[in-house]
GROMACS .gro file of N, CA and C in nm:
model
  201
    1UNK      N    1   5.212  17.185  11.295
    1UNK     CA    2   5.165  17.307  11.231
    1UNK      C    3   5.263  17.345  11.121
    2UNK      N    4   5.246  17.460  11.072
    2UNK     CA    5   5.299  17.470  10.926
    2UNK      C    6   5.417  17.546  10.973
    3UNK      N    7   5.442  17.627  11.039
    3UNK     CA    8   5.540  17.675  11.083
    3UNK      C    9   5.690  17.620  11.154
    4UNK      N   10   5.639  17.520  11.126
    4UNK     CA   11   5.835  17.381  11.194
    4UNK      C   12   5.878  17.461  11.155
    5UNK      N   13   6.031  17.492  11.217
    5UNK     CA   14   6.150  17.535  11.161
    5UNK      C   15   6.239  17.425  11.062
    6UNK      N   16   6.277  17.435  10.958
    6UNK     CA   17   6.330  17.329  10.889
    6UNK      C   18   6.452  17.297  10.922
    7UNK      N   19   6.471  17.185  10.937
    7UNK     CA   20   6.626  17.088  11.039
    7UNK      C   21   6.689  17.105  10.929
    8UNK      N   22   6.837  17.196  10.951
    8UNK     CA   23   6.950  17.172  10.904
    8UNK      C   24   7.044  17.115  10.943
    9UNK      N   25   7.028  17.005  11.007
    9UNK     CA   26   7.148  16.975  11.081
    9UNK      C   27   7.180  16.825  10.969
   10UNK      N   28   7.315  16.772  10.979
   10UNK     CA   29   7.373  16.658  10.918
   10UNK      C   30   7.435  16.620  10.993
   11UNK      N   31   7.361  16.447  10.971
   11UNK     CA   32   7.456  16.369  11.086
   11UNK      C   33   7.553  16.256  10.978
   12UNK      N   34   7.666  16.235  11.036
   12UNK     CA   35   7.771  16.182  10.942
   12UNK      C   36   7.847  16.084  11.035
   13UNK      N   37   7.858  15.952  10.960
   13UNK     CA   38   7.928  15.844  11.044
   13UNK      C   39   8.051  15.807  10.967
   14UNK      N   40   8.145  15.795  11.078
   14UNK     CA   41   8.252  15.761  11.034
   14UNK      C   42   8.296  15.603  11.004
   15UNK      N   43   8.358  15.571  10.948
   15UNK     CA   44   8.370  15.393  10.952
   15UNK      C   45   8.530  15.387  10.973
   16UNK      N   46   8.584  15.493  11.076
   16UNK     CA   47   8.680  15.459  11.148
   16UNK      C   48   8.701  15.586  11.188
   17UNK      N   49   8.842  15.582  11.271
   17UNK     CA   50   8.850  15.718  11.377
   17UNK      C   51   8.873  15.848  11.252
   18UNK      N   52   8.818  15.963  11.315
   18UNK     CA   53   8.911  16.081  11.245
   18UNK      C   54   8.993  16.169  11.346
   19UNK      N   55   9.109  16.236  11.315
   19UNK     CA   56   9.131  16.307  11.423
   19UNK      C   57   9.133  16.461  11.424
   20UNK      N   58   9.206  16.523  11.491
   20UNK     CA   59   9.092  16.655  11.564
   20UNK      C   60   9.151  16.710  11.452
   21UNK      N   61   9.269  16.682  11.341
   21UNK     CA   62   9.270  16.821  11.215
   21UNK      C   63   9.249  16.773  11.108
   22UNK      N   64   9.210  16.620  11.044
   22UNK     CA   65   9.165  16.602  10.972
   22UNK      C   66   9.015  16.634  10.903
   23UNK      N   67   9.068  16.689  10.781
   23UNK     CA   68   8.891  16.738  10.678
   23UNK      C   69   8.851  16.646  10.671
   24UNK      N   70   8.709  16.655  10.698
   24UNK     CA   71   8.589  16.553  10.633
   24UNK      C   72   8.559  16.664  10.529
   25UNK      N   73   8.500  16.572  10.384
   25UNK     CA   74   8.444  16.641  10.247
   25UNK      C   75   8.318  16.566  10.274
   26UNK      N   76   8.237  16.650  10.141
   26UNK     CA   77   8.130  16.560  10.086
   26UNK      C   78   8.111  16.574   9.948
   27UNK      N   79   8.086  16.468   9.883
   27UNK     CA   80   8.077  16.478   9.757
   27UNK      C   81   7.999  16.556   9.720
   28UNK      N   82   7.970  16.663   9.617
   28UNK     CA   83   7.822  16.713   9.570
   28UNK      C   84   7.756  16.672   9.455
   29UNK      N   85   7.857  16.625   9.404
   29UNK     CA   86   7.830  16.589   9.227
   29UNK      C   87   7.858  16.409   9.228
   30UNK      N   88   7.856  16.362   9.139
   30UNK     CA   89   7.790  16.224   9.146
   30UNK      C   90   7.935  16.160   9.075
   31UNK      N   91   8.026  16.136   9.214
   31UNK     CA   92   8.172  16.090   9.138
   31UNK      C   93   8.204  15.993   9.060
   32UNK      N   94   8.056  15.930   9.009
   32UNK     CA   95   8.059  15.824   8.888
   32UNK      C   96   8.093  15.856   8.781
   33UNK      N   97   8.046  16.013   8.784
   33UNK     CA   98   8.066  16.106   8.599
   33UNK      C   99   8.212  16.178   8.629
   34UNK      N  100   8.303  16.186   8.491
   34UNK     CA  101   8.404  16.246   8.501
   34UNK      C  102   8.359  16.390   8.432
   35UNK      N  103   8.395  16.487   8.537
   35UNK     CA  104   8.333  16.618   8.534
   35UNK      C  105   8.500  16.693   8.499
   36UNK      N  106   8.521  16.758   8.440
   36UNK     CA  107   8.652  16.870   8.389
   36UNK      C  108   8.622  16.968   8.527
   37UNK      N  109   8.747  17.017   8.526
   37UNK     CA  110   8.726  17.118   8.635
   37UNK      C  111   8.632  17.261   8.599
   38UNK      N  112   8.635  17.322   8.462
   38UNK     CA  113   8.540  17.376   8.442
   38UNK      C  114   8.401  17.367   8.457
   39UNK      N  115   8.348  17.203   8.405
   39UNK     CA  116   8.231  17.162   8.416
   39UNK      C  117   8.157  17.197   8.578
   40UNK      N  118   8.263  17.101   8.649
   40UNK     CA  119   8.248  17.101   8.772
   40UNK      C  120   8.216  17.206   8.861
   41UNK      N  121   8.287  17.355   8.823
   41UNK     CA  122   8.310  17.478   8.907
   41UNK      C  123   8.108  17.531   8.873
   42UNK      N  124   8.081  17.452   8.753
   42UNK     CA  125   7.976  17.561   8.714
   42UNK      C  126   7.838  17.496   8.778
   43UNK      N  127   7.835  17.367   8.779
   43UNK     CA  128   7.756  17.265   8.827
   43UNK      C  129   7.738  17.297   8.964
   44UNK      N  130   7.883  17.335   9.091
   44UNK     CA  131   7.867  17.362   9.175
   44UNK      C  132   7.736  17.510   9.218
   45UNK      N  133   7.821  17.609   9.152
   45UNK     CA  134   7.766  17.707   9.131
   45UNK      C  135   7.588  17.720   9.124
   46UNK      N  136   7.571  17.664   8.999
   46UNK     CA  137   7.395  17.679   8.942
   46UNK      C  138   7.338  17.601   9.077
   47UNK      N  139   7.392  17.487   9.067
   47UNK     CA  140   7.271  17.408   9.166
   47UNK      C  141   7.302  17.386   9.321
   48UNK      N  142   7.442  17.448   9.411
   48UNK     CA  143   7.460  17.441   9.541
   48UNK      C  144   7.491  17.588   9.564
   49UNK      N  145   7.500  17.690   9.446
   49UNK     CA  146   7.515  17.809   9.518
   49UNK      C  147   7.661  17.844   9.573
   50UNK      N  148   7.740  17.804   9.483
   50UNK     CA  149   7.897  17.812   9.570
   50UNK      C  150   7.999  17.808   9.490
   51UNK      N  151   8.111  17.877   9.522
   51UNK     CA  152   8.234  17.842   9.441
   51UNK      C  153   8.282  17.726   9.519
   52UNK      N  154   8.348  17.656   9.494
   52UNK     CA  155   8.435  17.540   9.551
   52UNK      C  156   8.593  17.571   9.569
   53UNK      N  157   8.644  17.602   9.691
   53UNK     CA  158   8.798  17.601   9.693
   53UNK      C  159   8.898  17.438   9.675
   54UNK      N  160   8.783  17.382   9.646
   54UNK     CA  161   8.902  17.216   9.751
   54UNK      C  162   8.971  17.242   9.565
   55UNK      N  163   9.115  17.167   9.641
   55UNK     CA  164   9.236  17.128   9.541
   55UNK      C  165   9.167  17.102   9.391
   56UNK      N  166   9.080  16.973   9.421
   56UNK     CA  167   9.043  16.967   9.263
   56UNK      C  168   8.981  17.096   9.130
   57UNK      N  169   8.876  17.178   9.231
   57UNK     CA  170   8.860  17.303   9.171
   57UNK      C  171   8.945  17.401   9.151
   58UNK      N  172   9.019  17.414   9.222
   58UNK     CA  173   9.132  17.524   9.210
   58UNK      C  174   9.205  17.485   9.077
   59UNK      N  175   9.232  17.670   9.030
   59UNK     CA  176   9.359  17.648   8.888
   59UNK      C  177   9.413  17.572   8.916
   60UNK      N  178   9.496  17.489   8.844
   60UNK     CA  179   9.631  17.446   8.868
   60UNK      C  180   9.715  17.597   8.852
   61UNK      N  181   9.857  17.548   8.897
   61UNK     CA  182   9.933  17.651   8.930
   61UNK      C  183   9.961  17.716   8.731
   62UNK      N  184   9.985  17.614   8.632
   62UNK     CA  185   9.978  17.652   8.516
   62UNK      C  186   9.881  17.747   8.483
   63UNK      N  187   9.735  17.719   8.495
   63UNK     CA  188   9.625  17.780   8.440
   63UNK      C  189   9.653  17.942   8.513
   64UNK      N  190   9.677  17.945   8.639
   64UNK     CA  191   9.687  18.055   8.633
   64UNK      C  192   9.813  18.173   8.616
   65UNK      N  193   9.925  18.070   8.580
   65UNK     CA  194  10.040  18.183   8.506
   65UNK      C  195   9.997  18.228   8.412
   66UNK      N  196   9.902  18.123   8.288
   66UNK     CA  197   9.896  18.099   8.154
   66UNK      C  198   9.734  18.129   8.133
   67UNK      N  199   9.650  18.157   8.202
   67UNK     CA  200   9.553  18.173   8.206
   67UNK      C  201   9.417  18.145   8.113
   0.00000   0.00000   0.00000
């Protein structure tokens, strides 16, 4: 019927161990293209709805003395 609830769930395999404090990421953007961190922050934004904290998005410590 038309009413399914839509499955959000993600299943993810590892191709070796991880352990209990290591991050798993996922790519969102297509790491073939070299995206600037600006590009990137905005791409996230329009089409996943999100700011991105991981290292690569973040100022560098320059950008934000120097802004």
């Amino acid at each position: 019927d038309g009413d399914a609830a839509m499955d959000c769930s993600l299943l993810l395999r590892s191709l070796g161990p991880i352990s209990s404090c290591e991050e798993v990421t996922l790519d969102y953007l297509d790491i073939g293209k070299n995206h600037n961190r600006e590009e990137r922050c905005a791409k996230l934004k329009e089409h996943f709805g999100f700011v991105c904290g991981c290292e690569a998005c973040r100022p560098s410590e320059s950008c934000r003395r120097y802004g």
